[in-house]
Short mmCIF file of C-alpha atoms in Angstrom, two decimals:
data_model
loop_
_atom_site.label_atom_id
_atom_site.label_comp_id
_atom_site.label_asym_id
_atom_site.label_seq_id
_atom_site.Cartn_x
_atom_site.Cartn_y
_atom_site.Cartn_z
CA MET A 38 0.93 -16.61 -32.26
CA LYS A 39 -1.34 -18.22 -29.69
CA PHE A 40 -4.76 -16.96 -28.70
CA GLY A 41 -6.68 -17.20 -25.46
CA LEU A 42 -9.68 -15.81 -23.61
CA PHE A 43 -9.84 -13.19 -20.87
CA GLY A 44 -12.68 -12.20 -18.55
CA GLY A 45 -15.22 -14.69 -17.33
CA ALA A 46 -18.85 -15.57 -16.90
CA ARG A 47 -21.46 -12.92 -16.28
CA ALA A 48 -24.28 -13.59 -13.83
CA ARG A 49 -27.60 -12.39 -15.21
CA GLY A 50 -29.54 -11.78 -12.02
CA GLY A 51 -31.39 -14.26 -9.83
CA PRO A 52 -30.62 -17.97 -9.40
CA ALA A 53 -31.90 -19.12 -12.79
CA GLY A 54 -30.23 -16.28 -14.68
CA ASP A 55 -26.94 -16.73 -12.84
CA SER A 56 -26.85 -20.42 -13.73
CA GLU A 57 -27.65 -19.72 -17.38
CA GLY A 58 -24.88 -17.13 -17.66
CA TYR A 59 -22.28 -19.45 -16.15
CA HIS A 60 -23.26 -22.45 -18.26
CA ASP A 61 -23.17 -20.36 -21.42
CA PHE A 62 -19.62 -19.34 -20.52
CA ILE A 63 -18.59 -22.93 -19.82
CA ASN A 64 -19.85 -24.00 -23.25
CA TYR A 65 -17.95 -21.05 -24.74
CA VAL A 66 -14.67 -22.20 -23.19
CA VAL A 67 -15.23 -25.83 -24.22
CA GLU A 68 -15.74 -24.69 -27.81
CA ALA A 69 -12.69 -22.42 -27.62
CA GLU A 70 -10.55 -25.42 -26.70
CA ARG A 71 -11.97 -27.43 -29.61
CA LEU A 72 -11.12 -24.59 -32.00
CA GLY A 73 -7.50 -24.35 -30.85
CA PHE A 74 -7.52 -21.51 -28.32
CA SER A 75 -4.72 -22.08 -25.84
CA SER A 76 -5.81 -20.48 -22.55
CA VAL A 77 -8.54 -18.82 -20.52
CA PHE A 78 -7.84 -16.26 -17.78
CA LEU A 79 -10.61 -15.40 -15.32
CA VAL A 80 -10.95 -12.22 -13.31
CA GLU A 81 -11.80 -11.97 -9.62
CA HIS A 82 -14.13 -9.13 -8.62
CA HIS A 83 -16.62 -8.54 -5.83
CA PHE A 84 -19.56 -6.25 -5.09
CA THR A 85 -19.75 -4.88 -8.64
CA GLY A 86 -23.49 -5.18 -9.18
CA PHE A 87 -23.02 -6.48 -12.71
CA GLY A 88 -22.15 -10.09 -12.05
CA GLN A 89 -18.41 -10.43 -12.59
CA VAL A 90 -16.74 -13.68 -11.51
CA SER A 91 -16.01 -13.69 -7.79
CA ALA A 92 -14.81 -17.30 -7.24
CA SER A 93 -12.39 -17.87 -10.12
CA LEU A 94 -10.70 -20.97 -8.67
CA ASN A 95 -14.09 -22.66 -8.22
CA LEU A 96 -15.12 -21.95 -11.80
CA LEU A 97 -11.74 -23.03 -13.17
CA SER A 98 -12.00 -26.30 -11.24
CA TYR A 99 -15.23 -27.07 -13.07
CA LEU A 100 -13.64 -26.09 -16.37
CA ALA A 101 -10.75 -28.45 -15.59
CA ALA A 102 -13.23 -31.31 -15.65
CA ARG A 103 -14.84 -30.16 -18.91
CA THR A 104 -11.58 -29.60 -20.82
CA SER A 105 -8.30 -31.41 -21.36
CA ARG A 106 -5.80 -29.07 -23.06
CA ILE A 107 -6.64 -25.41 -22.58
CA ARG A 108 -4.60 -23.70 -19.85
CA LEU A 109 -6.57 -22.31 -16.91
CA GLY A 110 -5.48 -18.92 -15.59
CA THR A 111 -6.46 -16.45 -12.89
CA ALA A 112 -6.30 -12.77 -13.77
CA VAL A 113 -5.99 -12.31 -10.94
CA VAL A 114 -6.45 -13.76 -7.44
CA VAL A 115 -6.33 -10.64 -5.28
CA LEU A 116 -4.12 -11.83 -2.44
CA PRO A 117 -4.79 -9.09 0.15
CA TRP A 118 -8.35 -10.39 0.54
CA HIS A 119 -7.45 -14.04 1.21
CA ASN A 120 -5.76 -16.35 3.69
CA PRO A 121 -2.66 -17.32 1.67
CA VAL A 122 -2.52 -20.91 2.93
CA LEU A 123 -6.12 -21.53 1.87
CA VAL A 124 -5.32 -20.01 -1.53
CA ALA A 125 -2.23 -22.24 -1.86
CA GLU A 126 -4.31 -25.33 -1.09
CA ALA A 127 -7.13 -24.42 -3.48
CA ALA A 128 -4.80 -23.47 -6.33
CA ALA A 129 -2.67 -26.60 -5.89
CA THR A 130 -5.84 -28.71 -5.96
CA LEU A 131 -6.83 -27.09 -9.25
CA ASP A 132 -3.37 -27.71 -10.69
CA LEU A 133 -3.59 -31.36 -9.67
CA LEU A 134 -7.10 -31.88 -11.05
CA SER A 135 -6.24 -30.18 -14.35
CA ASN A 136 -3.07 -32.24 -14.88
CA GLY A 137 -0.83 -29.20 -14.50
CA ARG A 138 -2.72 -26.59 -16.50
CA LEU A 139 -2.92 -23.77 -13.93
CA ASP A 140 -1.48 -20.33 -14.67
CA PHE A 141 -1.58 -18.55 -11.31
CA GLY A 142 -2.12 -14.83 -11.81
CA VAL A 143 -2.00 -12.72 -8.65
CA GLY A 144 -2.49 -9.07 -7.82
CA LYS A 145 -2.90 -6.44 -5.13
CA GLY A 146 -6.35 -5.17 -6.12
CA TYR A 147 -7.22 -1.60 -7.02
CA ARG A 148 -10.96 -0.98 -6.58
CA PRO A 149 -11.64 0.96 -3.36
CA TYR A 150 -15.15 -0.44 -2.83
CA GLU A 151 -13.81 -4.00 -2.84
CA PHE A 152 -11.33 -3.21 -0.07
CA SER A 153 -13.98 -1.39 1.94
CA GLY A 154 -16.40 -4.27 1.40
CA PHE A 155 -13.88 -6.66 2.96
CA CYS A 156 -13.01 -4.12 5.70
CA ILE A 157 -9.37 -4.17 4.61
CA PRO A 158 -7.49 -0.85 4.41
CA GLN A 159 -6.38 -0.32 0.83
CA ASP A 160 -3.14 1.27 1.99
CA GLU A 161 -2.16 -2.18 3.32
CA ALA A 162 -2.51 -3.80 -0.11
CA THR A 163 1.21 -3.93 -0.91
CA GLU A 164 2.37 -5.37 2.41
CA ARG A 165 -0.50 -7.88 2.42
CA PHE A 166 0.36 -8.95 -1.13
CA ASP A 167 4.08 -9.28 -0.40
CA GLU A 168 3.56 -11.42 2.68
CA ALA A 169 0.89 -13.57 1.04
CA ILE A 170 3.02 -14.37 -2.01
CA ALA A 171 5.95 -15.22 0.26
CA VAL A 172 3.74 -17.70 2.17
CA ILE A 173 2.43 -19.28 -1.03
CA ARG A 174 5.91 -19.67 -2.50
CA GLN A 175 7.09 -21.24 0.74
CA ALA A 176 4.08 -23.55 0.89
CA TRP A 177 4.70 -24.82 -2.65
CA THR A 178 8.47 -25.22 -2.44
CA THR A 179 8.98 -26.57 1.09
CA SER A 180 9.41 -30.30 1.51
CA GLY A 181 7.48 -31.17 4.62
CA ARG A 182 6.29 -28.84 7.34
CA PHE A 183 7.15 -25.17 7.81
CA SER A 184 6.37 -22.22 10.03
CA HIS A 185 5.82 -18.59 9.15
CA HIS A 186 5.64 -15.62 11.50
CA GLY A 187 5.02 -12.36 9.71
CA LYS A 188 3.25 -9.10 10.38
CA LEU A 189 -0.16 -10.34 9.25
CA TRP A 190 0.00 -14.14 9.12
CA HIS A 191 1.30 -16.73 11.58
CA TYR A 192 1.50 -20.47 10.96
CA ASP A 193 3.16 -23.06 13.16
CA ASN A 194 4.42 -26.42 11.86
CA ILE A 195 2.01 -26.73 8.93
CA VAL A 196 2.15 -28.67 5.69
CA VAL A 197 0.16 -27.51 2.66
CA GLU A 198 -1.56 -30.34 0.81
CA PRO A 199 -1.82 -31.28 -1.97
CA SER A 200 1.35 -30.22 -3.71
CA PRO A 201 0.84 -28.65 -7.15
CA LEU A 202 1.61 -30.91 -10.09
CA GLN A 203 3.77 -28.31 -11.84
CA ARG A 204 7.18 -28.07 -10.20
CA PRO A 205 8.45 -26.15 -8.42
CA HIS A 206 5.04 -24.49 -8.71
CA PRO A 207 2.55 -23.24 -11.33
CA PRO A 208 3.72 -20.17 -13.27
CA PHE A 209 3.09 -16.91 -11.44
CA TRP A 210 1.56 -14.11 -13.54
CA LEU A 211 1.34 -10.45 -12.56
CA GLY A 212 -0.51 -7.55 -14.11
CA ALA A 213 1.74 -4.50 -14.49
CA GLY A 214 1.76 -1.22 -16.38
CA SER A 215 4.52 1.13 -15.24
CA ALA A 216 8.08 0.52 -16.38
CA GLU A 217 9.30 -0.11 -12.84
CA SER A 218 6.51 -2.60 -12.02
CA ILE A 219 7.24 -4.45 -15.28
CA ARG A 220 10.94 -4.63 -14.45
CA ARG A 221 10.14 -5.84 -10.95
CA ALA A 222 7.86 -8.56 -12.35
CA ALA A 223 10.70 -9.74 -14.61
CA ARG A 224 13.24 -9.78 -11.77
CA ASP A 225 10.92 -11.59 -9.37
CA GLY A 226 10.12 -14.41 -11.78
CA TYR A 227 6.59 -13.47 -12.81
CA ASN A 228 5.06 -13.78 -16.24
CA LEU A 229 3.36 -10.59 -17.39
CA LEU A 230 -0.28 -9.71 -18.05
CA LEU A 231 -0.89 -6.51 -20.03
CA ASP A 232 -4.21 -4.68 -20.14
CA GLN A 233 -6.77 -4.29 -22.88
CA ILE A 234 -6.85 -0.49 -23.13
CA ALA A 235 -3.20 0.50 -23.58
CA PRO A 236 -2.39 1.68 -27.15
CA VAL A 237 -0.42 -0.68 -29.36
CA ASP A 238 2.80 1.33 -29.24
CA MET A 239 2.66 1.31 -25.44
CA ILE A 240 2.11 -2.46 -25.39
CA ILE A 241 5.11 -3.01 -27.66
CA GLU A 242 7.23 -0.76 -25.42
CA ARG A 243 6.15 -2.70 -22.31
CA VAL A 244 7.02 -6.04 -23.94
CA HIS A 245 10.44 -4.65 -24.82
CA ILE A 246 11.02 -3.50 -21.23
CA PHE A 247 10.01 -6.89 -19.87
CA ARG A 248 12.20 -8.81 -22.31
CA GLU A 249 15.18 -6.57 -21.62
CA GLU A 250 14.82 -7.00 -17.84
CA CYS A 251 14.34 -10.77 -18.14
CA GLU A 252 17.58 -11.04 -20.08
CA ARG A 253 19.36 -8.78 -17.60
CA ALA A 254 18.14 -11.00 -14.75
CA GLY A 255 19.32 -14.18 -16.50
CA ARG A 256 15.83 -15.45 -17.37
CA VAL A 257 15.41 -17.30 -20.66
CA TRP A 258 13.17 -15.11 -22.82
CA ASP A 259 9.91 -16.73 -23.92
CA PRO A 260 7.31 -14.52 -25.64
CA MET A 261 4.58 -16.80 -24.30
CA ASN A 262 5.38 -15.41 -20.86
CA VAL A 263 3.59 -12.19 -21.81
CA GLY A 264 -0.18 -12.21 -22.25
CA VAL A 265 -1.61 -9.15 -24.00
CA THR A 266 -5.33 -8.60 -23.54
CA ARG A 267 -7.24 -6.98 -26.39
CA GLY A 268 -10.90 -6.30 -26.99
CA LEU A 269 -12.23 -8.39 -29.89
CA GLN A 270 -15.14 -7.27 -32.08
CA ILE A 271 -15.41 -8.78 -35.56
CA VAL A 272 -17.57 -6.90 -38.07
CA HIS A 273 -18.50 -7.50 -41.67
CA ASN A 274 -20.37 -4.32 -42.68
CA ASP A 275 -20.81 -0.65 -41.80
CA GLU A 276 -23.84 -1.19 -39.58
CA GLU A 277 -22.04 -3.82 -37.52
CA ARG A 278 -19.07 -1.47 -37.26
CA ARG A 279 -21.27 1.37 -35.99
CA ARG A 280 -22.73 -0.86 -33.30
CA ALA A 281 -19.30 -2.21 -32.37
CA VAL A 282 -17.89 1.29 -31.90
CA ALA A 283 -20.81 2.15 -29.63
CA VAL A 284 -20.13 -0.98 -27.58
CA ARG A 285 -16.43 -0.07 -27.39
CA GLN A 286 -17.36 3.35 -26.06
CA GLN A 287 -19.52 1.75 -23.38
CA VAL A 288 -16.72 -0.66 -22.42
CA LEU A 289 -14.34 2.24 -21.94
CA LYS A 290 -16.93 4.11 -19.89
CA ASN A 291 -17.33 1.06 -17.64
CA ILE A 292 -13.63 0.51 -17.02
CA GLY A 293 -12.05 3.84 -17.95
CA ASP A 294 -12.40 5.55 -14.60
CA LEU A 295 -10.65 2.55 -13.01
CA ALA A 296 -7.79 2.49 -15.50
CA ARG A 297 -4.33 3.07 -14.09
CA GLY A 298 -0.79 3.55 -15.30
CA PRO A 299 0.82 5.70 -18.00
CA GLY A 300 -1.68 6.78 -20.65
CA ALA A 301 -4.73 5.74 -18.64
CA GLU A 302 -5.89 9.32 -18.23
CA ARG A 303 -7.12 9.40 -21.83
CA TYR A 304 -9.83 6.87 -20.91
CA HIS A 305 -11.17 8.74 -17.90
CA HIS A 306 -14.60 10.30 -18.37
CA ILE A 307 -15.34 8.98 -21.86
CA LYS A 308 -17.85 11.30 -23.53
CA ASP A 309 -21.41 10.12 -24.12
CA ASP A 310 -21.72 11.70 -27.57
CA PRO A 311 -20.91 8.99 -30.14
CA ASP A 312 -20.09 11.64 -32.74
CA THR A 313 -17.18 12.94 -30.64
CA PHE A 314 -15.88 9.54 -29.58
CA GLU A 315 -12.53 8.73 -31.19
CA LEU A 316 -11.88 5.00 -31.55
CA ASP A 317 -8.53 4.01 -30.10
CA ASP A 318 -6.16 1.50 -31.68
CA ALA A 319 -6.15 -0.94 -28.75
CA PRO A 320 -9.14 -3.13 -29.67
CA LEU A 321 -9.20 -5.68 -32.44
CA LEU A 322 -12.30 -4.08 -33.94
CA GLY A 323 -12.90 -4.49 -37.64
CA THR A 324 -13.23 -6.96 -40.46
CA PRO A 325 -11.18 -10.17 -40.33
CA GLU A 326 -8.67 -8.57 -42.70
CA GLU A 327 -8.33 -5.49 -40.49
CA ILE A 328 -7.93 -7.62 -37.38
CA ILE A 329 -5.23 -9.72 -39.06
CA ALA A 330 -3.34 -6.51 -39.87
CA ARG A 331 -3.60 -5.31 -36.25
CA LEU A 332 -2.41 -8.67 -34.95
CA LYS A 333 0.51 -8.63 -37.41
CA ARG A 334 1.50 -5.24 -36.01
CA LEU A 335 1.51 -6.70 -32.49
CA GLU A 336 3.41 -9.75 -33.70
CA ALA A 337 6.07 -7.56 -35.29
CA GLY A 338 6.46 -5.85 -31.91
CA GLY A 339 7.17 -9.10 -30.11
CA VAL A 340 3.66 -10.09 -29.00
CA GLU A 341 2.87 -13.77 -29.50
CA ASN A 342 0.25 -14.47 -26.83
CA VAL A 343 -3.02 -12.54 -27.20
CA LEU A 344 -5.98 -12.86 -24.83
CA PHE A 345 -9.39 -11.74 -26.04
CA ALA A 346 -11.93 -9.83 -23.99
CA ALA A 347 -14.93 -10.01 -26.32
CA PRO A 348 -18.01 -7.94 -25.45
CA GLY A 349 -21.06 -10.10 -26.06
CA ALA A 350 -18.81 -13.12 -26.49
CA SER A 351 -20.39 -15.89 -28.55
CA VAL A 352 -19.51 -19.29 -29.93
CA ALA A 353 -20.26 -17.92 -33.40
CA GLY A 354 -17.63 -15.23 -32.89
CA LEU A 355 -15.07 -17.84 -31.83
CA ARG A 356 -15.78 -19.87 -34.95
CA THR A 357 -15.44 -16.82 -37.18
CA PHE A 358 -12.08 -16.03 -35.61
CA ALA A 359 -10.89 -19.64 -35.98
CA GLU A 360 -11.99 -19.89 -39.60
CA GLU A 361 -11.13 -16.42 -40.93
CA ILE A 362 -8.27 -15.10 -38.77
CA MET A 363 -6.34 -17.96 -37.13
CA PRO A 364 -5.09 -19.43 -40.43
CA ALA A 365 -3.09 -16.23 -41.04
CA PHE A 366 -0.94 -17.12 -38.02
CA ASP A 367 -0.08 -20.70 -38.94
CA ARG A 368 -2.60 -22.15 -36.58
CA GLU A 369 -4.52 -25.28 -37.51
CA PRO A 370 -7.79 -24.96 -35.57
CA MET A 371 -9.78 -27.37 -37.67
CA ALA A 372 -7.16 -30.10 -37.27
CA LEU A 373 -7.12 -29.48 -33.54
CA ALA A 374 -10.89 -29.72 -33.54
CA GLN A 375 -10.68 -33.35 -34.56
CA VAL A 376 -8.57 -34.35 -31.54
#
């Protein structure tokens, strides 16, 4: 198994607070690399009011300079909001600067207030995504100049520079939940990002669908081509567990109403009463021994690449995971730390 990070920095309000939040996150990623974590995937969100990362490629470019091994992923660049040629240039620059460490996650977007904030009709999301990804693929695989004349974008005799270091291009990743969207991702050559709130059995089923469709499409199956996001909350006593469950409830309240796909309805309108809240099996919440058991269950279901979304993420939590959990999965974080 390999382990990575998912999410991003959190601005804390005002120039000084914003800077502090971002620099804390940068130090967190640098330490994660030292401890043997293999990747970090950053979100892109806008207009939230609670400081989520909005410029993921910018932040990853800085992280490229501060790290040397950890892979740098977007989860995801929302293509309907961007000029695809500018995205292709920025992402290729990041791939070049990082010595080929970019994992390029893309998506259509799903939050209505983000579309309205950009004055882009949400019902155009699919056609905007499809045309943008076609332009980016063409930009990264064409030798020399090309032209594109579509419904939304028109380019005449352009060349996109620089070229990405990874050939023919950095891996494309796509978030998907329904069986048909997972099959389409497999057929179209994407790697797969799975969400942090789906129950374990559903995650295992989705991995099986993706693997089956990859094999049907003639793709060589690699379990590292599926990233499964899980909440991570390590506890060592009953009081820490009580607080962790309360945090989990708040996380689900924050994202539950936005959850989509089969099974998402169970997370809509999470109740405020902690006594009636039933902890789901999706998060890695528990003692190190309990978390190892949950990871072993995922591993038995074909999951080998787990990305952690850790509420209140801390360097201390990373070290606890590396020291008390990683060794159960034949990782050697302390040896890596000496590199």
